[in-house]
Structures are given as C-alpha cells and as structure tokens.
Amino acid sequence: MEDCIFCKIIKGEIPAAKVYEDRDTFAFVDIRPASPKGGHTLVMPKKHYELITDISDKDMKELSLTIKKISKALMKYGKGMNIIQNNKKIAGQYVNHVHFHLIPRFPNDGVDIEKWSVNKYKEGEIEKVAEKIKNLLK
Ligand code: 5GP
Ligand code: ZN
C-alpha cells in the first residue's frame, strides 16, 4: 500500500524504534504511548491487511507467535499488560494496516482500557445474543 505509514516504516522509508522483525512480522514502539512509562509496542504483519478478518491464516499464526514473544518482554518491562486491536474507525482504528497494541501496565499509570462501562442483559437476552453470534460463525 503506497500511502500506508506502517508499510513505509516496515520498508525503512520512515524511521521507527523497531524492537523486532522476522520474515513475516514487525514490531516497533508506538510514538504516543498509552502510559507515561512507555513501552507501548505495535505488532503487525509485514504484508498490508486492513482488518484482523483480512489476515491470511498463515500470517495470523506467525503474528500470534510474535505477539507472544513481544509479550514476554513487555511483561518484564511492566507489571502487567493489555493487548488491544482496533478494527475500523468506529472502534478507534486510525492506521489501516492491521496492528496489535501491546501496552505494559504499571501501578497508577492512568490507563483505563479495562474499565469499560458495565451493562446488563434483560432476561433471556444473553442466550439470543449467543445464538446470533453462533449463526454468524457459519
Ligand atoms: P490505531 O488507533 O489505528 O489502533 O493505532 C494507531 C497507533 O499508531 C497510534 O497509537 C499511534 O500513536 C501510532 N502511530 C501513528 N503513526 C505513527 C508513527 O509514525 N510512528 C509510530 N511509532 N507510531 C505511530
Ligand atoms: Zn500497510
């Protein structure tokens, strides 16, 4: 993809703080970390795909291994870690090259990813939702 900033970083056309690269995957430090302690790292396939649903099975397998590898380092960098992956603008995706955010966590780091508002299902609704998702798996 010609205009993709992450493709340009992967090709070395734009500088980035790279932490890992292999044949199919790439990881670098996010320029705007979620916490002041930093370490927030982006992990992605080298090939340009927009959404998680676009990635080939083979690239997804390679990517999960790289995510695990970087996670091991970030679990030592911080005290815990969140993994976030945004698909489409409505979900907060601003760069359309699929990527995983690996965010190391620290005490009182001010990051509130896991504190989404908690809602309730009406009686019988949760089963209907499960049925709908199961049908969408087909
Ligand atoms: P998204 O919102 O698409 O899931 O996340 C895009 C992420 O890419 C953001 O966290 C943003 O800080 C990061 N980012 C955008 N442009 C650059 C860049 O040029 N270099 C680096 N290192 N990170 C970037
Ligand atoms: Zn790209």
CSV table of C-alpha atoms in Angstrom, one decimal, residues 18-129:
chain,number,residue,atom,x,y,z
A,18,LYS,CA,12.0,-1.1,15.9
A,19,VAL,CA,12.1,-3.9,18.5
A,20,TYR,CA,11.6,-7.0,16.4
A,21,GLU,CA,11.5,-8.2,12.8
A,22,ASP,CA,11.3,-11.6,11.2
A,23,ARG,CA,10.2,-12.7,7.7
A,24,ASP,CA,6.5,-12.0,8.1
A,25,THR,CA,6.1,-9.8,11.2
A,26,PHE,CA,7.3,-6.5,12.5
A,27,ALA,CA,7.2,-4.6,15.9
A,28,PHE,CA,8.0,-1.1,16.9
A,29,VAL,CA,7.4,1.3,19.8
A,30,ASP,CA,4.2,3.4,19.5
A,31,ILE,CA,5.2,7.1,19.2
A,32,ARG,CA,2.3,8.1,21.5
A,33,PRO,CA,2.4,5.6,24.4
A,34,ALA,CA,-0.8,4.9,26.5
A,35,SER,CA,1.1,5.5,29.7
A,36,PRO,CA,3.9,7.9,30.7
A,37,LYS,CA,6.1,4.9,31.4
A,38,GLY,CA,6.1,4.0,27.7
A,39,GLY,CA,6.9,0.6,26.2
A,40,HIS,CA,3.6,0.5,24.3
A,41,THR,CA,4.5,-1.6,21.3
A,42,LEU,CA,2.7,-2.2,17.9
A,43,VAL,CA,3.0,-5.6,16.4
A,44,MET,CA,1.8,-6.3,12.8
A,45,PRO,CA,2.2,-8.5,9.8
A,46,LYS,CA,4.6,-7.1,7.2
A,47,LYS,CA,2.0,-7.6,4.5
A,48,HIS,CA,-0.6,-4.9,4.3
A,49,TYR,CA,-4.0,-6.1,5.5
A,50,GLU,CA,-6.6,-3.6,6.8
A,51,LEU,CA,-8.6,-5.7,9.4
A,52,ILE,CA,-8.0,-8.8,11.5
A,53,THR,CA,-10.6,-10.6,9.4
A,54,ASP,CA,-8.4,-9.9,6.3
A,55,ILE,CA,-5.2,-11.6,7.5
A,56,SER,CA,-4.3,-15.0,5.9
A,57,ASP,CA,-4.3,-17.9,8.3
A,58,LYS,CA,-0.6,-18.4,7.9
A,59,ASP,CA,0.2,-14.7,8.6
A,60,MET,CA,-2.1,-14.8,11.6
A,61,LYS,CA,-0.3,-17.8,13.1
A,62,GLU,CA,3.1,-16.1,12.6
A,63,LEU,CA,1.7,-12.9,14.1
A,64,SER,CA,0.4,-14.6,17.2
A,65,LEU,CA,3.8,-16.1,17.8
A,66,THR,CA,5.4,-12.6,17.5
A,67,ILE,CA,2.7,-11.2,19.8
A,68,LYS,CA,3.6,-13.8,22.4
A,69,LYS,CA,7.4,-13.2,22.0
A,70,ILE,CA,7.0,-9.4,22.5
A,71,SER,CA,4.5,-10.0,25.4
A,72,LYS,CA,7.2,-12.0,27.2
A,73,ALA,CA,9.5,-8.9,27.1
A,74,LEU,CA,6.8,-6.4,28.0
A,75,MET,CA,5.6,-8.5,31.0
A,76,LYS,CA,9.1,-7.9,32.3
A,77,TYR,CA,9.2,-4.3,31.3
A,78,GLY,CA,6.0,-3.6,33.3
A,79,LYS,CA,3.9,-5.3,35.9
A,80,GLY,CA,1.2,-6.5,33.6
A,81,MET,CA,0.0,-5.9,30.0
A,82,ASN,CA,-3.1,-5.2,27.9
A,83,ILE,CA,-3.4,-6.2,24.2
A,84,ILE,CA,-5.8,-4.1,22.1
A,85,GLN,CA,-6.6,-4.4,18.4
A,86,ASN,CA,-8.9,-1.9,16.8
A,87,ASN,CA,-10.9,-2.6,13.6
A,88,LYS,CA,-12.5,0.3,11.7
A,89,LYS,CA,-12.8,3.9,12.7
A,90,ILE,CA,-15.8,3.2,14.9
A,91,ALA,CA,-13.6,1.1,17.1
A,92,GLY,CA,-10.7,3.6,17.1
A,93,GLN,CA,-8.6,2.3,14.1
A,94,TYR,CA,-6.8,5.3,12.6
A,95,VAL,CA,-4.0,3.4,10.7
A,96,ASN,CA,-5.5,1.0,8.3
A,97,HIS,CA,-2.6,-1.6,8.4
A,98,VAL,CA,-3.8,-4.2,11.0
A,99,HIS,CA,-1.8,-4.0,14.2
A,100,PHE,CA,-1.9,-5.1,17.8
A,101,HIS,CA,-1.2,-2.7,20.7
A,102,LEU,CA,0.8,-4.3,23.5
A,103,ILE,CA,0.6,-2.0,26.4
A,104,PRO,CA,2.7,-2.6,29.5
A,105,ARG,CA,1.0,-1.6,32.8
A,106,PHE,CA,2.3,0.0,35.9
A,107,PRO,CA,0.7,0.9,39.3
A,108,ASN,CA,-1.3,4.1,39.0
A,109,ASP,CA,-0.4,4.5,35.3
A,110,GLY,CA,-3.6,6.3,34.5
A,111,VAL,CA,-4.5,3.9,31.6
A,112,ASP,CA,-8.2,2.8,31.9
A,113,ILE,CA,-8.6,0.4,29.0
A,114,GLU,CA,-10.1,-2.4,31.1
A,115,LYS,CA,-12.6,-0.1,32.8
A,116,TRP,CA,-15.3,-0.1,30.1
A,117,SER,CA,-18.8,0.7,31.4
A,118,VAL,CA,-20.6,-2.5,32.5
A,119,ASN,CA,-24.1,-3.1,31.1
A,120,LYS,CA,-26.8,-5.7,31.8
A,121,TYR,CA,-28.8,-8.1,29.6
A,122,LYS,CA,-32.5,-8.4,30.0
A,123,GLU,CA,-33.9,-11.8,30.9
A,124,GLY,CA,-33.3,-14.3,28.1
A,125,GLU,CA,-31.3,-11.8,26.0
A,126,ILE,CA,-27.9,-13.2,26.5
A,127,GLU,CA,-29.0,-16.6,25.0
A,128,LYS,CA,-30.4,-14.8,21.9
A,129,VAL,CA,-27.1,-12.9,21.5
